[in-house]
Each structure stands twice: as C-alpha cells, then as structure tokens.
mmCIF file of C-alpha atoms and ligand atoms in Angstrom:
data_model
loop_
_atom_site.group_PDB
_atom_site.id
_atom_site.type_symbol
_atom_site.label_atom_id
_atom_site.label_comp_id
_atom_site.label_asym_id
_atom_site.label_seq_id
_atom_site.Cartn_x
_atom_site.Cartn_y
_atom_site.Cartn_z
ATOM 1 C CA UNK A 1 0.351 13.707 -17.044
ATOM 2 C CA UNK A 2 0.742 15.741 -13.713
ATOM 3 C CA UNK A 3 -0.264 18.997 -15.195
ATOM 4 C CA UNK A 4 -3.398 17.349 -16.608
ATOM 5 C CA UNK A 5 -4.402 15.955 -13.190
ATOM 6 C CA UNK A 6 -3.816 19.341 -11.535
ATOM 7 C CA UNK A 7 -5.818 20.991 -14.160
ATOM 8 C CA UNK A 8 -8.569 18.651 -13.321
ATOM 9 C CA UNK A 9 -8.271 19.522 -9.730
ATOM 10 C CA UNK A 10 -8.156 23.319 -10.451
ATOM 11 C CA UNK A 11 -11.304 23.053 -12.537
ATOM 12 C CA UNK A 12 -13.191 22.497 -9.266
ATOM 13 C CA UNK A 13 -11.416 24.413 -6.733
ATOM 14 C CA UNK A 14 -14.249 26.235 -5.264
ATOM 15 C CA UNK A 15 -16.151 23.355 -3.771
ATOM 16 C CA UNK A 16 -15.454 20.076 -1.922
ATOM 17 C CA UNK A 17 -14.501 17.324 -4.227
ATOM 18 C CA UNK A 18 -16.160 13.933 -3.929
ATOM 19 C CA UNK A 19 -14.336 11.169 -5.580
ATOM 20 C CA UNK A 20 -16.392 8.687 -7.756
ATOM 21 C CA UNK A 21 -17.285 5.452 -6.195
ATOM 22 C CA UNK A 22 -15.974 2.110 -7.022
ATOM 23 C CA UNK A 23 -17.068 0.901 -10.440
ATOM 24 C CA UNK A 24 -17.246 -2.840 -9.402
ATOM 25 C CA UNK A 25 -20.164 -4.709 -8.026
ATOM 26 C CA UNK A 26 -19.882 -3.875 -4.384
ATOM 27 C CA UNK A 27 -20.400 -1.174 -2.063
ATOM 28 C CA UNK A 28 -17.434 -0.361 0.232
ATOM 29 C CA UNK A 29 -16.989 0.339 3.868
ATOM 30 C CA UNK A 30 -13.952 1.713 5.515
ATOM 31 C CA UNK A 31 -12.510 1.430 8.844
ATOM 32 C CA UNK A 32 -9.021 2.540 10.320
ATOM 33 C CA UNK A 33 -7.232 0.575 12.699
ATOM 34 C CA UNK A 34 -4.289 1.078 15.098
ATOM 35 C CA UNK A 35 -2.408 -2.269 15.814
ATOM 36 C CA UNK A 36 0.115 -2.589 18.561
ATOM 37 C CA UNK A 37 2.651 -5.285 18.439
ATOM 38 C CA UNK A 38 3.506 -6.169 21.940
ATOM 39 C CA UNK A 39 6.234 -8.796 20.928
ATOM 40 C CA UNK A 40 8.277 -6.119 19.251
ATOM 41 C CA UNK A 41 10.142 -2.755 20.084
ATOM 42 C CA UNK A 42 9.697 0.062 17.586
ATOM 43 C CA UNK A 43 12.662 -0.682 15.384
ATOM 44 C CA UNK A 44 13.356 3.246 14.728
ATOM 45 C CA UNK A 45 13.145 3.696 18.592
ATOM 46 C CA UNK A 46 11.336 7.075 18.133
ATOM 47 C CA UNK A 47 7.950 6.386 19.382
ATOM 48 C CA UNK A 48 6.308 7.596 22.576
ATOM 49 C CA UNK A 49 5.306 4.152 23.423
ATOM 50 C CA UNK A 50 7.864 1.498 23.368
ATOM 51 C CA UNK A 51 6.178 -1.098 21.171
ATOM 52 C CA UNK A 52 5.718 -1.151 17.577
ATOM 53 C CA UNK A 53 2.429 0.310 16.473
ATOM 54 C CA UNK A 54 1.103 0.917 12.903
ATOM 55 C CA UNK A 55 -1.929 2.312 11.253
ATOM 56 C CA UNK A 56 -3.918 0.806 8.490
ATOM 57 C CA UNK A 57 -7.048 1.553 6.580
ATOM 58 C CA UNK A 58 -9.474 -1.396 5.651
ATOM 59 C CA UNK A 59 -11.734 -1.252 2.610
ATOM 60 C CA UNK A 60 -14.261 -4.007 2.703
ATOM 61 C CA UNK A 61 -16.741 -5.058 0.131
ATOM 62 C CA UNK A 62 -20.455 -4.871 1.340
ATOM 63 C CA UNK A 63 -22.607 -7.395 -0.346
ATOM 64 C CA UNK A 64 -26.167 -6.321 -1.258
ATOM 65 C CA UNK A 65 -27.623 -2.947 -0.917
ATOM 66 C CA UNK A 66 -26.172 -0.218 1.157
ATOM 67 C CA UNK A 67 -28.902 1.330 3.204
ATOM 68 C CA UNK A 68 -26.759 4.115 4.809
ATOM 69 C CA UNK A 69 -23.766 6.062 3.483
ATOM 70 C CA UNK A 70 -21.561 8.617 4.886
ATOM 71 C CA UNK A 71 -18.966 10.961 3.405
ATOM 72 C CA UNK A 72 -15.421 10.809 4.777
ATOM 73 C CA UNK A 73 -12.401 13.227 4.296
ATOM 74 C CA UNK A 74 -9.818 11.788 2.099
ATOM 75 C CA UNK A 75 -7.273 12.661 4.748
ATOM 76 C CA UNK A 76 -7.590 14.386 8.088
ATOM 77 C CA UNK A 77 -6.751 18.254 8.264
ATOM 78 C CA UNK A 78 -3.436 17.342 9.856
ATOM 79 C CA UNK A 79 -2.302 14.922 7.331
ATOM 80 C CA UNK A 80 -3.658 16.940 4.507
ATOM 81 C CA UNK A 81 -1.676 20.068 5.607
ATOM 82 C CA UNK A 82 1.534 18.116 6.007
ATOM 83 C CA UNK A 83 1.099 16.485 2.491
ATOM 84 C CA UNK A 84 0.354 19.905 1.021
ATOM 85 C CA UNK A 85 3.738 21.152 2.389
ATOM 86 C CA UNK A 86 5.587 18.151 0.998
ATOM 87 C CA UNK A 87 3.881 18.593 -2.355
ATOM 88 C CA UNK A 88 4.007 22.407 -2.736
ATOM 89 C CA UNK A 89 7.313 22.549 -4.482
ATOM 90 C CA UNK A 90 6.048 20.318 -7.215
ATOM 91 C CA UNK A 91 3.457 22.807 -8.199
ATOM 92 C CA UNK A 92 0.739 21.318 -6.072
ATOM 93 C CA UNK A 93 -2.479 23.531 -5.241
ATOM 94 C CA UNK A 94 -2.212 23.955 -1.578
ATOM 95 C CA UNK A 95 -5.356 23.257 0.273
ATOM 96 C CA UNK A 96 -6.790 20.549 -2.303
ATOM 97 C CA UNK A 97 -6.210 17.472 -0.333
ATOM 98 C CA UNK A 98 -8.207 18.740 2.559
ATOM 99 C CA UNK A 99 -11.175 19.361 0.126
ATOM 100 C CA UNK A 100 -11.425 15.917 -1.264
ATOM 101 C CA UNK A 101 -13.813 13.293 0.247
ATOM 102 C CA UNK A 102 -15.111 9.729 -0.490
ATOM 103 C CA UNK A 103 -18.389 8.221 0.200
ATOM 104 C CA UNK A 104 -18.658 4.963 1.990
ATOM 105 C CA UNK A 105 -21.359 2.439 3.143
ATOM 106 C CA UNK A 106 -21.847 2.469 6.927
ATOM 107 C CA UNK A 107 -21.692 -1.033 8.509
ATOM 108 C CA UNK A 108 -23.297 -2.038 11.910
ATOM 109 C CA UNK A 109 -20.844 -1.396 14.565
ATOM 110 C CA UNK A 110 -19.876 -5.093 15.427
ATOM 111 C CA UNK A 111 -20.067 -6.592 11.846
ATOM 112 C CA UNK A 112 -17.545 -9.145 11.153
ATOM 113 C CA UNK A 113 -15.183 -9.173 8.306
ATOM 114 C CA UNK A 114 -16.441 -11.262 5.228
ATOM 115 C CA UNK A 115 -13.672 -13.983 4.983
ATOM 116 C CA UNK A 116 -15.032 -15.225 1.623
ATOM 117 C CA UNK A 117 -13.347 -12.101 0.159
ATOM 118 C CA UNK A 118 -9.580 -12.480 -0.247
ATOM 119 C CA UNK A 119 -7.318 -10.192 1.763
ATOM 120 C CA UNK A 120 -5.063 -7.853 -0.225
ATOM 121 C CA UNK A 121 -2.331 -5.656 1.338
ATOM 122 C CA UNK A 122 -1.390 -2.580 -0.446
ATOM 123 C CA UNK A 123 2.178 -1.085 0.307
ATOM 124 C CA UNK A 124 2.829 2.494 -0.675
ATOM 125 C CA UNK A 125 5.761 4.520 -1.685
ATOM 126 C CA UNK A 126 8.442 5.420 0.689
ATOM 127 C CA UNK A 127 7.797 8.519 2.687
ATOM 128 C CA UNK A 128 4.300 8.367 1.376
ATOM 129 C CA UNK A 129 0.868 8.227 3.252
ATOM 130 C CA UNK A 130 -1.505 5.404 2.954
ATOM 131 C CA UNK A 131 -4.123 7.925 2.282
ATOM 132 C CA UNK A 132 -2.897 8.557 -1.232
ATOM 133 C CA UNK A 133 -3.886 5.086 -2.204
ATOM 134 C CA UNK A 134 -7.572 5.252 -0.788
ATOM 135 C CA UNK A 135 -8.922 5.734 -4.406
ATOM 136 C CA UNK A 136 -7.185 2.551 -5.943
ATOM 137 C CA UNK A 137 -8.169 0.640 -2.709
ATOM 138 C CA UNK A 138 -11.865 1.308 -2.836
ATOM 139 C CA UNK A 139 -11.865 0.568 -6.774
ATOM 140 C CA UNK A 140 -10.136 -2.883 -6.051
ATOM 141 C CA UNK A 141 -12.236 -3.577 -3.030
ATOM 142 C CA UNK A 142 -15.401 -3.072 -5.237
ATOM 143 C CA UNK A 143 -14.480 -6.080 -7.203
ATOM 144 C CA UNK A 144 -14.527 -8.205 -4.041
ATOM 145 C CA UNK A 145 -11.364 -7.982 -2.157
ATOM 146 C CA UNK A 146 -10.740 -6.889 1.464
ATOM 147 C CA UNK A 147 -8.013 -4.186 0.996
ATOM 148 C CA UNK A 148 -5.564 -2.943 3.482
ATOM 149 C CA UNK A 149 -3.612 0.070 2.948
ATOM 150 C CA UNK A 150 -0.562 0.397 5.259
ATOM 151 C CA UNK A 151 1.370 3.012 6.920
ATOM 152 C CA UNK A 152 4.905 2.373 8.437
ATOM 153 C CA UNK A 153 5.484 4.791 11.225
ATOM 154 C CA UNK A 154 8.743 6.817 11.043
ATOM 155 C CA UNK A 155 9.271 5.868 7.331
ATOM 156 C CA UNK A 156 5.767 6.946 6.174
ATOM 157 C CA UNK A 157 6.028 10.872 6.005
ATOM 158 C CA UNK A 158 3.329 11.416 8.591
ATOM 159 C CA UNK A 159 1.189 9.019 10.491
ATOM 160 C CA UNK A 160 -1.452 10.120 12.983
ATOM 161 C CA UNK A 161 -2.675 7.715 15.680
ATOM 162 C CA UNK A 162 -6.053 7.981 17.363
ATOM 163 C CA UNK A 163 -4.421 9.396 20.448
ATOM 164 C CA UNK A 164 -3.406 12.255 18.289
ATOM 165 C CA UNK A 165 0.227 11.618 18.533
ATOM 166 C CA UNK A 166 2.137 11.989 15.166
ATOM 167 C CA UNK A 167 5.013 10.037 13.912
ATOM 168 C CA UNK A 168 6.934 11.980 11.211
ATOM 169 C CA UNK A 169 8.816 9.981 8.545
ATOM 170 C CA UNK A 170 11.783 10.760 6.414
ATOM 171 C CA UNK A 171 14.071 8.566 8.354
ATOM 172 C CA UNK A 172 15.177 6.271 5.580
ATOM 173 C CA UNK A 173 18.391 7.362 3.923
ATOM 174 C CA UNK A 174 17.823 6.645 0.277
ATOM 175 C CA UNK A 175 21.583 7.162 -0.617
ATOM 176 C CA UNK A 176 22.417 4.279 1.822
ATOM 177 C CA UNK A 177 21.506 0.667 0.671
ATOM 178 C CA UNK A 178 21.575 -0.618 4.396
ATOM 179 C CA UNK A 179 19.008 2.036 5.361
ATOM 180 C CA UNK A 180 16.761 1.022 2.354
ATOM 181 C CA UNK A 181 17.002 -2.640 3.279
ATOM 182 C CA UNK A 182 16.437 -1.768 7.037
ATOM 183 C CA UNK A 183 13.183 -0.026 5.969
ATOM 184 C CA UNK A 184 12.115 -2.874 3.711
ATOM 185 C CA UNK A 185 12.610 -5.439 6.494
ATOM 186 C CA UNK A 186 10.407 -3.304 8.823
ATOM 187 C CA UNK A 187 7.777 -3.367 6.133
ATOM 188 C CA UNK A 188 8.002 -7.258 6.049
ATOM 189 C CA UNK A 189 7.726 -7.392 9.886
ATOM 190 C CA UNK A 190 4.800 -5.069 9.771
ATOM 191 C CA UNK A 191 3.097 -7.160 7.183
ATOM 192 C CA UNK A 192 3.696 -10.542 9.186
ATOM 193 C CA UNK A 193 2.268 -8.858 12.321
ATOM 194 C CA UNK A 194 -0.911 -7.757 10.363
ATOM 195 C CA UNK A 195 -1.435 -11.234 9.183
ATOM 196 C CA UNK A 196 -1.110 -12.635 12.635
ATOM 197 C CA UNK A 197 -3.502 -10.016 13.902
ATOM 198 C CA UNK A 198 -5.892 -10.899 11.295
ATOM 199 C CA UNK A 199 -5.970 -14.393 12.245
ATOM 200 C CA UNK A 200 -4.256 -16.063 9.405
ATOM 201 C CA UNK A 201 -2.497 -19.007 11.066
ATOM 202 C CA UNK A 202 -2.341 -21.941 8.421
ATOM 203 C CA UNK A 203 -0.696 -20.981 5.138
ATOM 204 C CA UNK A 204 -3.129 -23.213 3.208
ATOM 205 C CA UNK A 205 -6.097 -21.417 4.387
ATOM 206 C CA UNK A 206 -4.628 -18.049 3.712
ATOM 207 C CA UNK A 207 -6.248 -16.137 0.843
ATOM 208 C CA UNK A 208 -3.735 -13.369 1.001
ATOM 209 C CA UNK A 209 -2.228 -11.307 -1.792
ATOM 210 C CA UNK A 210 -0.194 -7.971 -1.884
ATOM 211 C CA UNK A 211 0.525 -5.185 -4.330
ATOM 212 C CA UNK A 212 2.344 -1.980 -4.135
ATOM 213 C CA UNK A 213 3.601 1.228 -5.533
ATOM 214 C CA UNK A 214 7.202 2.481 -5.750
ATOM 215 C CA UNK A 215 8.966 1.197 -2.550
ATOM 216 C CA UNK A 216 5.861 -0.828 -1.963
ATOM 217 C CA UNK A 217 6.413 -2.728 -5.029
ATOM 218 C CA UNK A 218 9.932 -3.904 -3.472
ATOM 219 C CA UNK A 219 8.252 -4.442 -0.280
ATOM 220 C CA UNK A 220 5.644 -6.755 -1.788
ATOM 221 C CA UNK A 221 8.329 -9.254 -3.146
ATOM 222 C CA UNK A 222 10.437 -8.802 0.171
ATOM 223 C CA UNK A 223 7.414 -9.576 2.377
ATOM 224 C CA UNK A 224 6.444 -12.605 0.124
ATOM 225 C CA UNK A 225 9.976 -13.837 0.538
ATOM 226 C CA UNK A 226 9.584 -13.739 4.199
ATOM 227 C CA UNK A 227 5.970 -14.880 4.892
ATOM 228 C CA UNK A 228 4.586 -17.844 2.787
ATOM 229 C CA UNK A 229 1.084 -16.954 3.842
ATOM 230 C CA UNK A 230 1.068 -14.262 1.059
ATOM 231 C CA UNK A 231 0.121 -16.363 -1.775
ATOM 232 C CA UNK A 232 0.138 -13.859 -4.695
ATOM 233 C CA UNK A 233 1.893 -10.692 -5.529
ATOM 234 C CA UNK A 234 2.038 -7.966 -8.207
ATOM 235 C CA UNK A 235 4.934 -5.635 -8.756
ATOM 236 C CA UNK A 236 3.810 -2.433 -10.740
ATOM 237 C CA UNK A 237 6.683 -1.261 -12.558
ATOM 238 C CA UNK A 238 9.136 -1.178 -9.760
ATOM 239 C CA UNK A 239 12.837 -1.858 -8.807
ATOM 240 C CA UNK A 240 13.468 -4.570 -6.501
ATOM 241 C CA UNK A 241 15.934 -4.748 -3.628
ATOM 242 C CA UNK A 242 17.341 -7.149 -1.130
ATOM 243 C CA UNK A 243 17.740 -10.705 -0.494
ATOM 244 C CA UNK A 244 14.392 -11.630 -2.166
ATOM 245 C CA UNK A 245 16.108 -11.240 -5.634
ATOM 246 C CA UNK A 246 18.764 -14.130 -5.025
ATOM 247 C CA UNK A 247 16.434 -16.172 -2.507
ATOM 248 C CA UNK A 248 13.032 -15.939 -4.216
ATOM 249 C CA UNK A 249 10.213 -17.352 -2.208
ATOM 250 C CA UNK A 250 10.404 -19.683 0.851
ATOM 251 C CA UNK A 251 7.976 -22.553 0.168
ATOM 252 C CA UNK A 252 7.373 -21.382 -3.461
ATOM 253 C CA UNK A 253 4.779 -24.016 -4.288
ATOM 254 C CA UNK A 254 1.455 -22.665 -4.950
ATOM 255 C CA UNK A 255 2.665 -19.079 -5.042
ATOM 256 C CA UNK A 256 2.103 -16.533 -7.939
ATOM 257 C CA UNK A 257 3.692 -13.412 -9.033
ATOM 258 C CA UNK A 258 3.033 -10.888 -11.679
ATOM 259 C CA UNK A 259 5.671 -8.402 -12.910
ATOM 260 C CA UNK A 260 3.802 -5.488 -14.754
ATOM 261 C CA UNK A 261 5.920 -2.862 -16.333
ATOM 262 C CA UNK A 262 5.479 -0.013 -18.758
ATOM 263 C CA UNK A 263 6.666 -0.845 -22.434
ATOM 264 C CA UNK A 264 10.439 -1.536 -22.327
ATOM 265 C CA UNK A 265 10.680 -2.040 -18.607
ATOM 266 C CA UNK A 266 10.745 -5.830 -18.394
ATOM 267 C CA UNK A 267 12.958 -8.854 -17.059
ATOM 268 C CA UNK A 268 15.276 -8.457 -19.886
ATOM 269 C CA UNK A 269 15.918 -4.799 -19.767
ATOM 270 C CA UNK A 270 15.984 -4.423 -15.882
ATOM 271 C CA UNK A 271 18.701 -6.353 -14.037
ATOM 272 C CA UNK A 272 16.917 -6.708 -10.677
ATOM 273 C CA UNK A 273 13.894 -8.133 -12.481
ATOM 274 C CA UNK A 274 15.930 -10.574 -14.548
ATOM 275 C CA UNK A 275 17.726 -12.133 -11.643
ATOM 276 C CA UNK A 276 14.567 -12.249 -9.698
ATOM 277 C CA UNK A 277 12.740 -13.807 -12.627
ATOM 278 C CA UNK A 278 15.293 -16.571 -13.158
ATOM 279 C CA UNK A 279 15.158 -17.189 -9.366
ATOM 280 C CA UNK A 280 11.470 -17.693 -9.515
ATOM 281 C CA UNK A 281 11.968 -19.838 -12.647
ATOM 282 C CA UNK A 282 14.206 -22.304 -10.885
ATOM 283 C CA UNK A 283 11.817 -22.460 -7.996
ATOM 284 C CA UNK A 284 8.856 -23.125 -10.176
ATOM 285 C CA UNK A 285 6.816 -20.198 -8.968
ATOM 286 C CA UNK A 286 3.805 -19.380 -11.268
ATOM 287 C CA UNK A 287 4.803 -16.179 -12.820
ATOM 288 C CA UNK A 288 3.552 -13.773 -15.628
ATOM 289 C CA UNK A 289 5.080 -10.677 -17.051
ATOM 290 C CA UNK A 290 2.832 -7.806 -18.533
ATOM 291 C CA UNK A 291 3.822 -4.631 -20.345
ATOM 292 C CA UNK A 292 1.548 -1.764 -20.785
ATOM 293 C CA UNK A 293 1.993 -0.839 -24.311
ATOM 294 C CA UNK A 294 2.933 2.705 -25.227
ATOM 295 C CA UNK A 295 3.519 3.677 -21.677
ATOM 296 C CA UNK A 296 6.740 4.983 -20.106
ATOM 297 C CA UNK A 297 8.307 3.916 -16.930
ATOM 298 C CA UNK A 298 6.357 5.629 -13.923
ATOM 299 C CA UNK A 299 3.207 4.868 -15.545
ATOM 300 C CA UNK A 300 1.746 3.481 -12.188
ATOM 301 C CA UNK A 301 3.088 6.680 -10.502
ATOM 302 C CA UNK A 302 1.360 8.265 -7.598
ATOM 303 C CA UNK A 303 -0.647 10.884 -9.657
ATOM 304 C CA UNK A 304 -2.504 8.209 -11.421
ATOM 305 C CA UNK A 305 -3.067 6.080 -8.465
ATOM 306 C CA UNK A 306 -4.168 9.041 -6.555
ATOM 307 C CA UNK A 307 -7.288 9.825 -8.740
ATOM 308 C CA UNK A 308 -7.545 6.824 -11.025
HETATM 309 C C1 NAG B 401 -11.515 24.211 -0.559
HETATM 310 O O1 NAG B 401 -12.739 24.476 -0.203
HETATM 311 C C2 NAG B 401 -12.933 25.788 0.341
HETATM 312 C C3 NAG B 401 -14.492 25.766 0.719
HETATM 313 O O2 NAG B 401 -15.438 25.331 -0.036
HETATM 314 C C4 NAG B 401 -12.716 26.605 -0.623
HETATM 315 O O3 NAG B 401 -13.001 28.026 -0.186
HETATM 316 C C5 NAG B 401 -11.322 26.531 -0.996
HETATM 317 O O4 NAG B 401 -11.047 27.561 -2.243
HETATM 318 C C6 NAG B 401 -10.948 25.216 -1.430
HETATM 319 N N1 NAG B 401 -9.533 24.982 -1.760
HETATM 320 C C7 NAG B 401 -9.027 24.550 -2.846
HETATM 321 C C8 NAG B 401 -7.579 24.562 -3.044
HETATM 322 O O5 NAG B 401 -9.675 23.933 -3.676
HETATM 323 C C1 NAG B 402 9.487 12.767 3.938
HETATM 324 O O1 NAG B 402 8.834 13.052 5.201
HETATM 325 C C2 NAG B 402 9.328 14.044 5.878
HETATM 326 C C3 NAG B 402 8.553 14.083 7.303
HETATM 327 O O2 NAG B 402 7.227 14.209 7.154
HETATM 328 C C4 NAG B 402 9.306 15.321 5.209
HETATM 329 O O3 NAG B 402 9.772 16.406 5.827
HETATM 330 C C5 NAG B 402 10.055 15.173 3.957
HETATM 331 O O4 NAG B 402 9.780 16.249 3.183
HETATM 332 C C6 NAG B 402 9.647 13.995 3.146
HETATM 333 N N1 NAG B 402 10.513 13.898 2.030
HETATM 334 C C7 NAG B 402 10.122 13.772 0.745
HETATM 335 C C8 NAG B 402 11.215 13.647 -0.250
HETATM 336 O O5 NAG B 402 8.997 13.909 0.462
HETATM 337 C C1 NAG B 403 23.088 8.857 3.951
HETATM 338 O O1 NAG B 403 23.910 7.911 3.441
HETATM 339 C C2 NAG B 403 25.051 8.548 2.771
HETATM 340 C C3 NAG B 403 25.759 7.308 1.953
HETATM 341 O O2 NAG B 403 26.038 6.266 2.932
HETATM 342 C C4 NAG B 403 25.908 9.253 3.722
HETATM 343 O O3 NAG B 403 26.993 9.971 3.049
HETATM 344 C C5 NAG B 403 24.874 10.392 4.280
HETATM 345 O O4 NAG B 403 25.680 10.879 5.298
HETATM 346 C C6 NAG B 403 23.780 9.700 4.993
HETATM 347 N N1 NAG B 403 22.813 10.825 5.351
HETATM 348 C C7 NAG B 403 22.319 10.887 6.520
HETATM 349 C C8 NAG B 403 21.542 12.266 6.600
HETATM 350 O O5 NAG B 403 22.674 10.158 7.407
HETATM 351 C C1 NAG B 404 13.394 -11.797 5.559
HETATM 352 O O1 NAG B 404 14.391 -12.588 4.913
HETATM 353 C C2 NAG B 404 15.694 -12.166 4.885
HETATM 354 C C3 NAG B 404 16.431 -13.122 3.998
HETATM 355 O O2 NAG B 404 16.305 -14.490 4.435
HETATM 356 C C4 NAG B 404 16.060 -12.067 6.337
HETATM 357 O O3 NAG B 404 17.473 -11.575 6.364
HETATM 358 C C5 NAG B 404 15.299 -11.163 7.212
HETATM 359 O O4 NAG B 404 15.679 -11.295 8.488
HETATM 360 C C6 NAG B 404 13.795 -11.597 6.977
HETATM 361 N N1 NAG B 404 12.913 -10.635 7.639
HETATM 362 C C7 NAG B 404 11.693 -11.141 8.318
HETATM 363 C C8 NAG B 404 11.154 -9.898 8.868
HETATM 364 O O5 NAG B 404 11.516 -12.241 8.427
HETATM 365 C C1 NAG B 405 12.042 -5.583 -22.928
HETATM 366 O O1 NAG B 405 12.359 -4.174 -23.256
HETATM 367 C C2 NAG B 405 13.221 -4.069 -24.301
HETATM 368 C C3 NAG B 405 13.614 -2.605 -24.360
HETATM 369 O O2 NAG B 405 14.091 -2.049 -23.204
HETATM 370 C C4 NAG B 405 12.825 -4.588 -25.626
HETATM 371 O O3 NAG B 405 13.749 -4.613 -26.584
HETATM 372 C C5 NAG B 405 12.440 -6.049 -25.465
HETATM 373 O O4 NAG B 405 11.701 -6.575 -26.689
HETATM 374 C C6 NAG B 405 11.418 -6.183 -24.255
HETATM 375 N N1 NAG B 405 11.228 -7.644 -23.997
HETATM 376 C C7 NAG B 405 10.083 -8.139 -23.946
HETATM 377 C C8 NAG B 405 9.847 -9.756 -23.627
HETATM 378 O O5 NAG B 405 9.054 -7.513 -24.071
#
C-alpha cells in the first residue's frame, strides 16, 4: 500500500501537486486558528508563554457557488521540512510535502460560521501533524460538516504558531502507560476548551461529533467520556486506553458511537473494544460495529488518509 502511494507521488515529482477537491456537494473554505486557554497552564510546561495554546485548521462548507478560489500549500515549508526528516527513514521521497497544495474557496473576511452544519473534530495520530489529515477533512467537510483538525503542542511532532514560534513534540513516552494517559487527558482538555471557545454551552444544542486516527481514535472515546457535548464518535480501527473503557460515557443518553475495524478486528477479538462495548451496552448508548471486509488492521492508516 505504501509503495503504491509513493509510486503515485513519484509519478509527478517535477511539478507542484494539487490534491483533488472534495467530491461532495459543497465548496470548502479553510482557516487556521491559534486558541489560547487563559484558564490553564501549559501542562507540558515547555511553552514560551505560560498558558496552554493550541492550533487548529477549520474546514467549512460554502453553500452555493464559489466566486474566488485560492491555492494553499499543504504544509508550511517549516512543517514540511520537519515531516520530511521524520518520514525519510521510511523511504519517503524528500521534498514532496512542500510541493503539495490544495484549493479552497475564499470567504469574505468577517463571515460567520454556518451553524447549520454540525461540528466534527478530527484527532490525529500521536506525534503527527494535523496537516496530514487535510485531505480527509476537506472530503468530509464537502458533505456538509464543519471539520476541525487539531494539533496538541508538545505531543504533536511540530506545531508552528502564527508568531513563528515552534513547539516540538515527541514528549509522550509510548513505553509508559501513565505518559500515554497523561497525553490522552491533555487531548480531552484541549477538546473541551475548543468547544467552549466555539460557543457550545448547552449539551442539548451541541451538534458535535468526533473521529480520529491512531491515537486520535482513543482520544475520541476519552473526550466523549469527559465531555457530554460530543454526541457522536467514530473509532477507526484503533486501540482504546484509559478510564473510558470501564466508565463509558457520562450522560450516555442520546449519544452514539461507531467502532469501525478491519476484518477480524472487532469487539470479540480486541479486549479493549470488548470491554468498552459491554460498558456502552450496559449504559444503553446507541452503538454500531462495522468491519471493512477483506482489509487488514491498519487499513485506516496515515498513508491512505493522507491522499484518499
Ligand atoms: C518540488 O517542486 C520543484 C519545483 O517544481 C521541483 O524542482 C522538485 O523536483 C519537486 N520535488 C519533489 C520531491 O517532487
Ligand atoms: C516525534 O516528534 C519529534 C519532534 O518533532 C521527532 O523528533 C521524532 O522523530 C518523532 N517521532 C516519531 C516516532 O516520529
Ligand atoms: C519511558 O518509559 C519506560 C517505562 O517506564 C522507561 O523505562 C524509560 O526510561 C522512559 N523513557 C524516557 C525517555 O523517559
Ligand atoms: C476525564 O475523565 C477521567 C475519568 O473520569 C478523569 O480522570 C479525568 O480527569 C477527566 N479529564 C478531563 C479533562 O475532564
Ligand atoms: C471478529 O473477528 C474474529 C477474528 O479475529 C472472527 O472470528 C469473528 O467472527 C469476528 N466477529 C464478528 C462479529 O465479525
């Protein structure tokens, strides 16, 4: 699978590569936000500012025609260069990330978010930039969702803030369960803070869902366990960690969860899924389980999500 994608990329090495636009009915606009949580110290205690700050990309559907478009690089040169270095040992063609771009619709400067479209948060892999998920985000947004892809500074491999400061990640110790749970909880805190910032106060009115890749799949379940404003979640083929497995969801009524695994990876073959499933069962959460026939575990892996 990976060699195939690389072959596709190599096929067009000499030019800039424009990713295809969304196939759904809507054009998409993109904006990037820095959000500062004045109520919280940065939990890693590594930032140049004392408060927790995060970065996110917002992909919004644009109803109707798009009169003006612009081409935006997939990643800034700084982030692309850092990711190239990380991916190089895996046979990645250096320089390719800086050559990829996407086309978006330009919105008037002070346009308001269209709240008829549900908000969907996307949580990426551990130590992985949100920019890897721009293609999947624009594709889902094109079907009528406001999508936010999230960076979690000092856990995400590299985060570039508008003031040009850089937060390097890699601080989660993946051999240490307490470090994994610490990182997972920071993601939950970041998510709740974002929902506050976006003005979601009443749970009943919040049309919010979340899905994720790799560590982001565990983060989806954890954040739902911590924040009942997130009404729906999808776990794409991922392991689960933490108290949510035993505790399930606070205020479980009217919440929905989808486990979607490769063939053979399901709630009877995976212990963490099995436990979580029986917890949700007892709580009466609406749930479904899907298997993607003929696919192995890892099917939703980054290379597919990157260029779907
Ligand atoms: C990136 O684009 C430049 C200019 O078009 C080209 O010279 C270079 O070979 C490309 N690099 C890759 C890895 O595609
Ligand atoms: C995690 O991110 C750090 C900081 O950017 C980087 O040095 C390291 O190579 C990354 N680790 C992996 C496994 O990708
Ligand atoms: C990561 O955790 C393991 C297991 O607790 C420990 O042995 C190791 O020293 C830790 N690594 C770092 C860099 O702290
Ligand atoms: C999430 O829930 C767990 C288990 O109840 C708790 O330990 C943790 O502090 C909560 N985190 C947040 C951010 O609310
Ligand atoms: C779950 O996967 C196992 C193989 O790992 C398989 O035997 C079983 O039939 C699957 N269960 C369901 C409900 O698909």
